């Protein structure tokens, strides 16, 4: 009998999240495991800004303070697609 066909490697899974900043000020975000000491990317997000992020499952997005300390973390997972940053500027919630 013929050998079974080799399966093509599957593409890495991604989680696409549309984030809305409902905080009344610009906040600092950090993409990575440990905001102050780990490697990652820091960015700012303006009040009322909507931005798309693409993560791998398990990747983390942090709200950080002016000193680079983590205030709140979001861990990307399947099924997440619309999130918002709370008006308190201190957390994430499903939109």
Short mmCIF file of C-alpha atoms in Angstrom, two decimals, residues 13-76:
data_model
loop_
_atom_site.label_atom_id
_atom_site.label_comp_id
_atom_site.label_asym_id
_atom_site.label_seq_id
_atom_site.Cartn_x
_atom_site.Cartn_y
_atom_site.Cartn_z
CA UNK A 13 -1.14 29.79 15.73
CA UNK A 14 -1.76 33.47 16.20
CA UNK A 15 -4.17 35.46 18.31
CA UNK A 16 -5.31 38.76 16.77
CA UNK A 17 -6.64 41.21 19.33
CA UNK A 18 -8.23 44.58 18.65
CA UNK A 19 -7.41 46.73 21.69
CA UNK A 20 -9.30 49.93 22.59
CA UNK A 21 -7.74 52.26 25.15
CA UNK A 22 -10.64 53.72 27.19
CA UNK A 23 -8.19 55.22 29.71
CA UNK A 24 -8.39 59.04 29.57
CA UNK A 25 -4.62 59.37 29.07
CA UNK A 26 -1.81 57.89 27.00
CA UNK A 27 -0.52 54.71 28.60
CA UNK A 28 2.66 52.68 28.22
CA UNK A 29 2.43 49.07 27.07
CA UNK A 30 5.06 46.34 27.09
CA UNK A 31 4.92 43.23 24.93
CA UNK A 32 6.94 40.46 26.58
CA UNK A 33 7.24 38.30 29.71
CA UNK A 34 8.78 40.65 32.29
CA UNK A 35 8.34 44.40 31.81
CA UNK A 36 11.18 45.78 33.87
CA UNK A 37 13.82 43.10 33.39
CA UNK A 38 12.84 41.00 30.37
CA UNK A 39 13.28 41.58 26.69
CA UNK A 40 10.30 42.86 24.77
CA UNK A 41 8.84 45.90 23.08
CA UNK A 42 7.56 49.03 24.78
CA UNK A 43 5.02 51.27 23.08
CA UNK A 44 2.58 54.05 23.95
CA UNK A 45 -1.15 53.97 23.27
CA UNK A 46 -3.15 57.19 23.19
CA UNK A 47 -6.49 57.70 24.89
CA UNK A 48 -9.35 56.33 22.77
CA UNK A 49 -6.88 54.72 20.33
CA UNK A 50 -7.82 51.39 18.74
CA UNK A 51 -4.94 49.16 17.66
CA UNK A 52 -4.57 45.61 16.40
CA UNK A 53 -2.05 43.31 18.04
CA UNK A 54 -0.97 39.88 16.83
CA UNK A 55 0.36 37.43 19.40
CA UNK A 56 1.15 33.76 19.77
CA UNK A 57 -0.92 32.01 22.44
CA UNK A 58 0.72 32.64 25.79
CA UNK A 59 2.34 35.95 24.78
CA UNK A 60 1.87 38.75 27.29
CA UNK A 61 0.88 42.40 27.03
CA UNK A 62 1.42 44.62 30.08
CA UNK A 63 0.24 48.04 31.14
CA UNK A 64 3.33 49.58 32.76
CA UNK A 65 3.91 52.64 34.93
CA UNK A 66 6.43 55.40 34.25
CA UNK A 67 9.14 53.38 36.02
CA UNK A 68 8.56 50.33 33.79
CA UNK A 69 6.83 48.27 36.48
CA UNK A 70 3.94 46.06 35.46
CA UNK A 71 0.50 47.35 36.50
CA UNK A 72 -1.62 44.69 34.78
CA UNK A 73 -0.97 41.82 32.37
CA UNK A 74 -2.97 40.15 29.62
CA UNK A 75 -2.02 36.68 28.38
CA UNK A 76 -3.09 36.08 24.79
#
